[in-house]
Amino acid sequence: MKKLLSLPPNLVKNIYSLEKLDPEQWFCTSDPVGHRVGSGGGTAWLLAECFKKSASDHFSTWLQSEKRILLHAGGQSRRLPAYAPSGKILPPIPVFRWERGQRLNQHLMDLQLPLYEEIMAKTPSGLNTLVASGDVYIRSEAPLQEIPQADVVCYGLWTDLSLATRHGVFVARRGTPVRLDFMMQKPSLARLEELSSSHFFLMDIGIWLLSDRAVELLMRKSFSRASTFF
């Protein structure tokens, strides 16, 4: 299972030695310097750069060849400014009381990757790409649910409406709570209260699963010369 990291430019060359990463299992790069590409563009860029380093001639074949975890850990680190130079995936995390298998020198990536790997182990055929934010720590104390066969699967968190106003929000109709109706970015409390009689809300926690078809569509939308990949 390949791990792809999007990092601050100064960290890309050094992270392999700092964290003793195997280049066969890890691929690290940064967003294009001087450009703001957003989450979708950053995902497409990270996949494209990794594909260029592969021995495959066809993107579709390469995409289906293995499962991949993409961690976006570059950017301005506005939520973790102290770790912007070193990368927001590497802040130290103290050992949790009564927990086993933790280390005194552990960091965020150590604690978050096992969950992503567990999710990917449960994905159905054709759902080979997980995209996650590198500056969050998600703890799952209950068994993971079965993952549906879909082009896009999003993980969300039930939360108070007042907290949801500061994040991305998944909106689902009450009659079909497992199917996304639409999404809002930092909606107002008045808008959420208006929809609450007919919809459920979950806060986006930064874990998305994409099918091969969804990834190919993302690449076509992100690059003007899509023939480079297809």
XYZ file of N, CA and C in Angstrom:
690
model
N 0.855 -1.188 0.000
C 0.000 0.000 0.000
C 0.889 1.237 0.000
N 0.837 2.008 -1.055
C 1.713 3.166 -1.231
C 1.180 4.368 -0.449
N 2.097 5.119 0.163
C 1.737 6.359 0.850
C 2.322 7.531 0.081
N 1.488 8.506 -0.248
C 1.907 9.693 -0.975
C 1.734 10.903 -0.070
N 2.808 11.669 0.112
C 2.769 12.831 1.005
C 2.994 14.115 0.215
N 2.153 15.099 0.458
C 2.361 16.440 -0.054
C 2.899 17.283 1.099
N 4.117 17.804 0.952
C 4.848 18.410 2.064
C 5.324 19.817 1.716
N 5.787 20.585 2.726
C 6.479 21.844 2.419
C 7.719 21.556 1.573
N 8.059 22.415 0.617
C 9.181 22.131 -0.293
C 10.487 21.804 0.417
N 10.780 22.480 1.545
C 12.058 22.254 2.225
C 12.155 20.890 2.892
N 11.014 20.217 3.054
C 11.013 18.934 3.748
C 11.102 17.740 2.805
N 10.795 17.945 1.527
C 10.650 16.826 0.600
C 11.910 15.971 0.525
N 13.064 16.596 0.349
C 14.300 15.828 0.173
C 14.787 15.190 1.466
N 14.413 15.771 2.599
C 14.964 15.307 3.868
C 14.097 14.297 4.610
N 12.833 14.208 4.253
C 11.946 13.374 5.068
C 12.295 11.898 4.974
N 12.848 11.453 3.851
C 13.200 10.032 3.720
C 14.246 9.630 4.764
N 15.241 10.498 4.954
C 16.271 10.187 5.940
C 15.809 10.484 7.358
N 15.044 11.561 7.549
C 14.574 11.921 8.888
C 13.660 10.849 9.471
N 12.760 10.341 8.651
C 11.773 9.373 9.130
C 12.077 7.948 8.687
N 13.229 7.772 7.999
C 13.636 6.442 7.520
C 12.535 5.789 6.695
N 12.084 6.516 5.684
C 11.008 6.042 4.812
C 11.588 5.259 3.634
N 10.957 4.168 3.303
C 11.341 3.359 2.157
C 10.767 3.990 0.885
N 11.603 4.432 -0.057
C 11.083 5.069 -1.286
C 10.172 4.161 -2.102
N 10.264 2.860 -1.884
C 9.378 1.951 -2.593
C 7.952 2.011 -2.042
N 7.823 2.408 -0.797
C 6.512 2.454 -0.155
C 5.998 3.880 0.047
N 6.889 4.853 -0.084
C 6.521 6.242 0.147
C 6.933 7.098 -1.053
N 6.067 8.074 -1.382
C 6.417 9.068 -2.393
C 6.101 10.436 -1.814
N 7.075 11.345 -1.867
C 6.922 12.672 -1.258
C 7.219 13.761 -2.275
N 6.378 14.766 -2.314
C 6.604 15.928 -3.158
C 5.889 17.116 -2.519
N 5.918 18.256 -3.185
C 5.220 19.443 -2.695
C 4.311 19.971 -3.798
N 3.370 20.817 -3.415
C 2.560 21.504 -4.414
C 3.468 22.390 -5.268
N 3.051 22.741 -6.488
C 3.861 23.644 -7.317
C 4.186 24.932 -6.566
N 5.444 25.258 -6.464
C 5.872 26.439 -5.712
C 5.294 27.704 -6.344
N 4.699 28.542 -5.507
C 4.141 29.803 -5.990
C 2.741 29.702 -6.543
N 2.118 28.535 -6.447
C 0.760 28.343 -6.963
C -0.147 27.802 -5.859
N -1.380 28.250 -5.857
C -2.381 27.731 -4.934
C -3.301 26.810 -5.737
N -3.210 25.530 -5.483
C -3.929 24.560 -6.322
C -5.168 23.995 -5.639
N -5.332 24.237 -4.337
C -6.490 23.714 -3.640
C -6.379 22.220 -3.376
N -7.369 21.683 -2.684
C -7.322 20.271 -2.313
C -7.452 19.359 -3.530
N -8.390 19.677 -4.424
C -8.562 18.856 -5.621
C -7.356 18.914 -6.533
N -6.857 20.125 -6.777
C -5.681 20.272 -7.622
C -4.453 19.650 -6.988
N -4.331 19.774 -5.657
C -3.202 19.164 -4.960
C -3.222 17.653 -5.038
N -4.421 17.075 -4.971
C -4.554 15.622 -5.101
C -4.149 15.170 -6.496
N -4.627 15.882 -7.524
C -4.280 15.540 -8.899
C -2.775 15.686 -9.130
N -2.186 16.744 -8.599
C -0.745 16.973 -8.760
C 0.070 15.867 -8.095
N -0.319 15.493 -6.889
C 0.400 14.453 -6.150
C 0.349 13.122 -6.902
N -0.812 12.765 -7.420
C -0.938 11.530 -8.197
C -0.130 11.602 -9.486
N -0.178 12.752 -10.143
C 0.548 12.902 -11.407
C 2.055 12.783 -11.209
N 2.574 13.412 -10.158
C 4.011 13.354 -9.906
C 4.450 11.934 -9.543
N 3.619 11.224 -8.789
C 3.951 9.843 -8.437
C 3.900 8.944 -9.674
N 2.913 9.167 -10.526
C 2.795 8.380 -11.755
C 4.008 8.575 -12.658
N 4.512 9.808 -12.731
C 5.677 10.079 -13.577
C 6.907 9.297 -13.119
N 6.984 9.002 -11.820
C 8.124 8.259 -11.285
C 7.948 6.744 -11.426
N 6.780 6.316 -11.859
C 6.519 4.881 -11.981
C 7.018 4.361 -13.324
N 6.996 3.049 -13.458
C 7.427 2.418 -14.714
C 6.259 2.154 -15.645
N 5.068 2.580 -15.254
C 3.883 2.310 -16.056
C 3.714 3.342 -17.164
N 3.178 2.891 -18.294
C 2.919 3.779 -19.424
C 1.487 4.286 -19.452
N 0.616 3.653 -18.694
C -0.801 4.006 -18.733
C -1.299 4.331 -17.335
N -1.876 5.509 -17.187
C -2.341 5.955 -15.875
C -3.405 5.027 -15.306
N -4.347 4.602 -16.129
C -5.427 3.738 -15.648
C -4.882 2.434 -15.091
N -3.929 1.849 -15.781
C -3.322 0.599 -15.313
C -2.592 0.825 -13.999
N -1.843 1.916 -13.942
C -1.107 2.258 -12.719
C -2.057 2.490 -11.557
N -3.169 3.177 -11.820
C -4.127 3.504 -10.769
C -4.725 2.245 -10.162
N -4.961 1.240 -10.970
C -5.585 0.004 -10.506
C -4.595 -0.972 -9.881
N -3.301 -0.672 -9.984
C -2.283 -1.654 -9.590
C -2.150 -1.837 -8.084
N -2.501 -0.810 -7.282
C -2.398 -0.930 -5.829
C -3.226 0.166 -5.163
N -3.412 0.019 -3.862
C -4.122 1.037 -3.098
C -3.130 2.097 -2.627
N -3.633 3.336 -2.511
C -2.758 4.449 -2.151
C -3.426 5.340 -1.118
N -2.624 5.828 -0.182
C -3.061 6.791 0.833
C -2.371 8.110 0.548
N -3.145 9.162 0.305
C -2.603 10.490 0.023
C -2.819 11.383 1.238
N -1.738 11.958 1.739
C -1.819 12.859 2.886
C -1.393 14.266 2.464
N -2.292 15.210 2.612
C -1.976 16.605 2.302
C -1.423 17.267 3.556
N -0.121 17.467 3.586
C 0.544 17.996 4.778
C 1.425 19.193 4.459
N 1.133 19.876 3.368
C 1.872 21.085 3.017
C 1.055 22.306 3.401
N 0.933 23.251 2.496
C 0.110 24.427 2.741
C 0.714 25.366 3.764
N -0.114 26.294 4.247
C 0.353 27.344 5.143
C 0.284 26.947 6.616
N -0.310 25.825 6.918
C -0.413 25.340 8.309
C -0.991 26.406 9.239
N -2.085 27.006 8.819
C -2.680 28.062 9.646
C -3.237 27.521 10.955
N -3.618 26.228 10.972
C -4.090 25.648 12.223
C -2.938 25.187 13.111
N -1.768 24.947 12.505
C -0.588 24.510 13.262
C 0.623 25.331 12.814
N 0.623 26.640 13.033
C 1.684 27.496 12.499
C 3.072 27.150 13.004
N 3.183 26.620 14.217
C 4.502 26.308 14.766
C 5.191 25.191 13.995
N 4.398 24.389 13.252
C 4.975 23.251 12.544
C 4.949 23.437 11.033
N 4.701 24.668 10.583
C 4.706 24.942 9.150
C 6.043 24.605 8.487
N 7.203 24.948 9.093
C 8.479 24.631 8.436
C 8.749 23.135 8.331
N 8.378 22.370 9.350
C 8.699 20.941 9.362
C 7.602 20.086 8.768
N 6.432 20.665 8.537
C 5.335 19.891 7.993
C 4.331 19.535 9.060
N 3.052 19.743 8.761
C 2.026 19.555 9.784
C 1.694 18.103 10.051
N 2.339 17.175 9.361
C 2.146 15.760 9.643
C 3.087 15.267 10.735
N 4.059 16.102 11.140
C 5.095 15.659 12.061
C 5.071 16.277 13.462
N 4.048 16.974 13.889
C 4.084 17.500 15.264
C 4.107 16.365 16.279
N 4.879 16.512 17.355
C 4.941 15.447 18.367
C 3.613 15.306 19.104
N 3.264 14.067 19.418
C 2.033 13.771 20.144
C 2.404 13.016 21.419
N 1.989 13.485 22.582
C 2.336 12.777 23.826
C 1.671 11.399 23.879
N 2.276 10.527 24.632
C 1.720 9.191 24.814
C 0.415 9.285 25.596
N -0.619 8.601 25.109
C -1.903 8.617 25.784
C -1.886 7.656 26.974
N -2.477 8.074 28.051
C -2.516 7.226 29.244
C -3.254 5.913 28.954
N -2.681 4.839 29.432
C -3.214 3.479 29.340
C -3.241 2.932 27.916
N -2.592 3.601 26.983
C -2.529 3.090 25.615
C -1.298 2.215 25.446
N -1.406 1.203 24.593
C -0.283 0.330 24.279
C 0.260 0.645 22.884
N 1.509 0.262 22.675
C 2.105 0.384 21.346
C 2.502 1.789 20.952
N 2.574 2.717 21.898
C 2.976 4.079 21.572
C 4.418 4.324 22.001
N 5.007 5.411 21.449
C 6.406 5.728 21.705
C 6.529 7.157 22.215
N 7.594 7.417 22.970
C 7.815 8.770 23.487
C 8.095 9.765 22.371
N 8.667 9.300 21.266
C 9.007 10.205 20.162
C 8.001 10.121 19.018
N 6.777 9.717 19.294
C 5.774 9.566 18.229
C 5.289 10.925 17.747
N 4.799 10.939 16.512
C 4.212 12.157 15.965
C 2.873 11.835 15.313
N 2.253 12.846 14.759
C 0.885 12.713 14.252
C 0.761 11.617 13.203
N 1.710 11.533 12.301
C 1.634 10.530 11.236
C 1.652 9.114 11.791
N 2.430 8.879 12.842
C 2.482 7.555 13.456
C 1.109 7.103 13.942
N 0.359 8.034 14.516
C -0.922 7.685 15.118
C -2.060 7.633 14.113
N -1.939 8.402 13.026
C -3.053 8.486 12.092
C -3.027 7.412 11.011
N -1.849 7.004 10.578
C -1.755 6.055 9.474
C -2.460 4.720 9.737
N -2.369 4.143 10.944
C -3.053 2.858 11.163
C -4.545 2.897 10.847
N -5.218 4.002 11.147
C -6.638 4.108 10.826
C -6.845 4.106 9.319
N -6.029 4.879 8.598
C -6.162 4.915 7.147
C -5.909 3.540 6.534
N -4.923 2.833 7.045
C -4.626 1.497 6.535
C -5.768 0.527 6.835
N -6.384 0.685 7.991
C -7.536 -0.162 8.335
C -8.706 0.121 7.396
N -8.926 1.387 7.091
C -9.994 1.747 6.155
C -9.725 1.142 4.780
N -8.498 1.293 4.303
C -8.176 0.796 2.969
C -8.264 -0.723 2.882
N -8.029 -1.402 3.990
C -8.145 -2.860 4.000
C -9.592 -3.309 3.817
N -10.547 -2.412 4.068
C -11.957 -2.755 3.971
C -12.618 -2.248 2.697
N -11.897 -1.511 1.878
C -12.518 -0.925 0.694
C -12.845 -1.986 -0.345
N -13.978 -1.850 -1.024
C -14.320 -2.793 -2.085
C -13.468 -2.567 -3.329
N -13.586 -3.463 -4.278
C -12.811 -3.379 -5.514
C -13.074 -2.070 -6.249
N -12.005 -1.483 -6.781
C -12.131 -0.252 -7.552
C -12.060 1.019 -6.739
N -12.037 0.889 -5.423
C -11.946 2.057 -4.534
C -10.542 2.052 -3.946
N -9.584 2.609 -4.696
C -8.163 2.410 -4.405
C -7.440 3.639 -3.871
N -8.127 4.758 -3.728
C -7.441 6.004 -3.347
C -8.100 6.638 -2.136
N -7.314 6.847 -1.081
C -7.779 7.561 0.105
C -7.058 8.899 0.159
N -7.811 9.971 0.324
C -7.258 11.319 0.433
C -7.579 11.853 1.824
N -6.557 12.305 2.533
C -6.767 12.748 3.912
C -6.001 14.034 4.198
N -6.526 14.798 5.136
C -5.847 15.998 5.610
C -4.742 15.592 6.576
N -3.605 16.263 6.474
C -2.461 15.897 7.296
C -2.392 16.593 8.631
N -3.387 17.409 8.978
C -3.292 18.152 10.235
C -4.432 17.823 11.198
N -5.006 16.635 11.060
C -6.053 16.218 11.980
C -5.696 14.859 12.583
N -6.216 14.617 13.773
C -6.062 13.301 14.383
C -7.453 12.765 14.672
N -7.787 11.667 14.025
C -9.102 11.055 14.167
C -8.953 9.745 14.925
N -9.661 9.630 16.028
C -9.664 8.382 16.795
C -10.994 7.663 16.563
N -10.919 6.384 16.256
C -12.115 5.582 16.051
C -12.144 4.495 17.110
N -13.089 4.591 18.038
C -13.185 3.625 19.119
C -14.157 2.493 18.804
N -15.009 2.684 17.794
C -15.967 1.652 17.397
C -15.466 0.969 16.124
N -15.905 -0.261 15.855
C -15.516 -0.948 14.615
C -15.941 -0.141 13.394
N -15.130 -0.179 12.369
C -15.452 0.547 11.145
C -16.655 -0.074 10.453
N -17.489 0.764 9.881
C -18.639 0.284 9.129
C -18.190 -0.282 7.784
N -19.085 -1.085 7.188
C -18.820 -1.569 5.843
C -18.788 -0.380 4.883
N -17.875 -0.414 3.945
C -17.713 0.691 3.003
C -18.511 0.390 1.743
N -19.388 1.284 1.336
C -20.233 1.010 0.170
C -19.452 1.080 -1.133
N -19.985 0.447 -2.159
C -19.415 0.549 -3.494
C -19.925 1.840 -4.118
N -19.081 2.850 -4.151
C -19.472 4.162 -4.667
C -18.242 4.852 -5.241
N -18.463 5.902 -6.017
C -17.333 6.630 -6.595
C -16.667 7.546 -5.582
N -17.434 8.081 -4.648
C -16.890 8.964 -3.608
C -17.511 8.572 -2.273
N -16.670 8.271 -1.294
C -17.130 7.954 0.053
C -16.477 8.950 1.006
N -17.283 9.662 1.790
C -16.774 10.681 2.705
C -17.035 10.257 4.143
N -16.096 10.529 5.017
C -16.269 10.270 6.444
C -16.611 11.582 7.146
N -17.631 11.523 7.982
C -18.052 12.722 8.690
C -18.243 12.451 10.171
N -18.501 13.508 10.908
C -18.650 13.434 12.354
C -19.909 14.180 12.762
N -20.767 13.487 13.541
C -21.932 14.177 14.082
C -21.457 15.254 15.051
N -22.021 16.442 14.919
C -21.541 17.544 15.743
C -22.641 18.574 15.947
N -22.421 19.489 16.884
C -23.368 20.576 17.104
C -23.374 21.514 15.905
N -24.521 22.101 15.643
C -24.638 23.003 14.491
C -23.693 24.189 14.614
N -23.502 24.693 15.832
C -22.642 25.871 16.013
C -21.199 25.561 15.627
N -20.739 24.342 15.872
C -19.389 23.954 15.500
C -19.281 23.718 14.000
N -20.340 23.198 13.407
C -20.329 22.902 11.969
C -20.176 24.154 11.121
N -20.552 25.317 11.660
C -20.466 26.561 10.886
C -19.029 26.941 10.558
N -18.045 26.310 11.190
C -16.647 26.661 10.946
C -15.922 25.618 10.090
N -16.695 24.701 9.494
C -16.074 23.607 8.743
C -16.894 23.276 7.497
N -16.372 22.340 6.701
C -17.162 21.776 5.629
C -18.236 20.872 6.215
N -19.419 20.874 5.626
C -20.551 20.128 6.170
C -21.168 19.251 5.080
N -21.321 17.960 5.382
C -22.031 17.047 4.505
C -23.518 17.107 4.862
N -24.357 17.175 3.855
C -25.794 17.299 4.061
C -26.491 16.117 3.405
N -27.293 15.384 4.180
C -28.015 14.217 3.673
C -29.482 14.325 4.051
N -30.351 13.908 3.157
C -31.779 13.919 3.461
C -32.098 12.890 4.537
N -33.057 13.219 5.378
C -33.409 12.327 6.482
C -33.891 10.969 5.990
N -34.491 10.922 4.817
C -34.968 9.656 4.283
C -33.871 8.780 3.722
N -32.731 9.385 3.351
C -31.591 8.633 2.795
C -30.314 9.125 3.469
N -30.122 8.813 4.761
C -29.023 9.405 5.528
C -27.626 8.972 5.094
N -27.492 7.873 4.336
C -26.158 7.424 3.926
C -25.775 7.944 2.552
N -26.655 8.719 1.936
C -26.360 9.256 0.608
C -26.213 10.770 0.689
N -25.093 11.279 0.198
C -24.833 12.715 0.232
C -25.786 13.451 -0.705
N -26.469 14.453 -0.173
C -27.339 15.291 -0.997
C -26.530 16.447 -1.584
N -25.806 17.158 -0.728
C -24.903 18.209 -1.184
C -23.979 18.562 -0.031
N -23.041 19.442 -0.282
C -22.066 19.837 0.732
C -22.012 21.357 0.814
N -21.756 21.871 1.999
C -21.615 23.307 2.205
C -20.303 23.597 2.920
N -19.732 24.751 2.627
C -18.489 25.167 3.267
C -18.771 26.308 4.225
N -18.579 26.059 5.519
C -18.792 27.057 6.573
C -20.157 27.746 6.432
N -21.221 26.955 6.458
C -22.563 27.557 6.329
C -22.933 28.352 7.570
N -23.866 29.241 7.412
C -24.344 30.022 8.556
C -25.246 29.158 9.427
N -25.348 29.527 10.700
C -26.219 28.799 11.616
C -27.672 28.897 11.161
N -28.048 30.030 10.617
C -29.428 30.209 10.141
C -29.739 29.246 9.001
N -28.760 29.031 8.108
C -28.976 28.118 6.983
C -29.110 26.677 7.470
N -28.296 26.286 8.436
C -28.376 24.931 8.975
C -29.711 24.707 9.697
N -30.136 25.690 10.462
C -31.409 25.553 11.168
C -32.574 25.478 10.180
N -32.444 26.187 9.064
C -33.483 26.157 8.035
C -33.622 24.756 7.426
N -32.502 24.060 7.276
C -32.497 22.740 6.634
C -32.701 21.590 7.625
N -32.626 21.869 8.909
C -32.597 20.799 9.908
C -33.864 19.944 9.935
N -34.994 20.471 9.487
C -36.228 19.686 9.493
C -36.232 18.609 8.423
N -35.428 18.778 7.390
C -35.438 17.824 6.273
C -34.102 17.123 6.063
N -33.031 17.557 6.750
C -31.702 17.012 6.482
C -30.932 16.727 7.774
N -29.990 15.808 7.646
C -28.979 15.561 8.672
C -27.682 16.250 8.244
N -26.805 16.534 9.224
C -25.533 17.187 8.930
C -24.391 16.433 9.593
N -23.299 16.317 8.879
C -22.060 15.780 9.446
C -20.914 16.701 9.070
N -19.977 16.881 9.980
C -18.813 17.712 9.714
C -17.763 16.916 8.946
N -17.223 17.492 7.914
C -16.157 16.864 7.132
C -14.914 16.723 8.007
N -14.402 15.485 8.158
C -13.210 15.267 8.990
C -11.958 15.039 8.139
N -12.077 15.223 6.845
C -10.888 15.176 5.996
C -10.444 13.793 5.591
N -11.375 12.838 5.465
C -11.052 11.501 4.957
C -12.014 11.194 3.821
N -11.477 11.067 2.608
C -12.279 10.802 1.412
C -11.724 9.575 0.695
N -12.610 8.749 0.212
C -12.243 7.614 -0.632
C -12.741 7.879 -2.046
N -11.864 7.661 -3.028
C -12.206 7.902 -4.426
C -12.043 6.621 -5.233
N -13.026 6.338 -6.064
C -12.908 5.202 -6.974
C -11.943 5.560 -8.098
N -11.499 4.553 -8.837
C -10.608 4.806 -9.964
C -11.299 5.725 -10.979
N -12.590 5.519 -11.183
C -13.323 6.368 -12.130
C -13.354 7.816 -11.657
N -13.548 8.022 -10.352
C -13.571 9.383 -9.821
C -12.204 10.051 -9.957
N -11.129 9.286 -9.718
C -9.787 9.842 -9.845
C -9.504 10.234 -11.286
N -9.885 9.398 -12.225
C -9.647 9.720 -13.633
C -10.413 10.977 -14.040
N -11.629 11.140 -13.539
C -12.400 12.348 -13.835
C -11.713 13.572 -13.224
N -11.191 13.438 -12.004
C -10.458 14.531 -11.365
C -9.241 14.936 -12.193
N -8.527 13.956 -12.727
C -7.345 14.253 -13.538
C -7.736 14.976 -14.817
N -8.812 14.555 -15.439
C -9.258 15.209 -16.670
C -9.658 16.664 -16.408
N -10.276 16.907 -15.255
C -10.708 18.264 -14.928
C -9.543 19.147 -14.485
N -8.474 18.534 -13.981
C -7.375 19.301 -13.390
C -6.284 19.676 -14.377
N -6.142 18.904 -15.460
C -5.070 19.152 -16.410
C -5.644 19.466 -17.774
N -5.179 20.578 -18.357
C -5.663 20.972 -19.677
C -5.245 19.973 -20.744
N -4.093 19.320 -20.516
C -3.626 18.296 -21.453
C -3.816 16.938 -20.802
N -5.084 16.518 -20.725
C -5.389 15.257 -20.062
C -4.813 14.067 -20.816
N -4.493 14.269 -22.105
C -3.933 13.167 -22.889
C -2.580 12.727 -22.331
N -1.964 13.563 -21.489
C -0.709 13.182 -20.859
C -0.886 11.916 -20.023
N -2.095 11.718 -19.510
C -2.349 10.586 -18.617
C -3.227 9.516 -19.238
N -4.000 9.866 -20.281
C -4.944 8.900 -20.816
C -4.716 8.706 -22.312
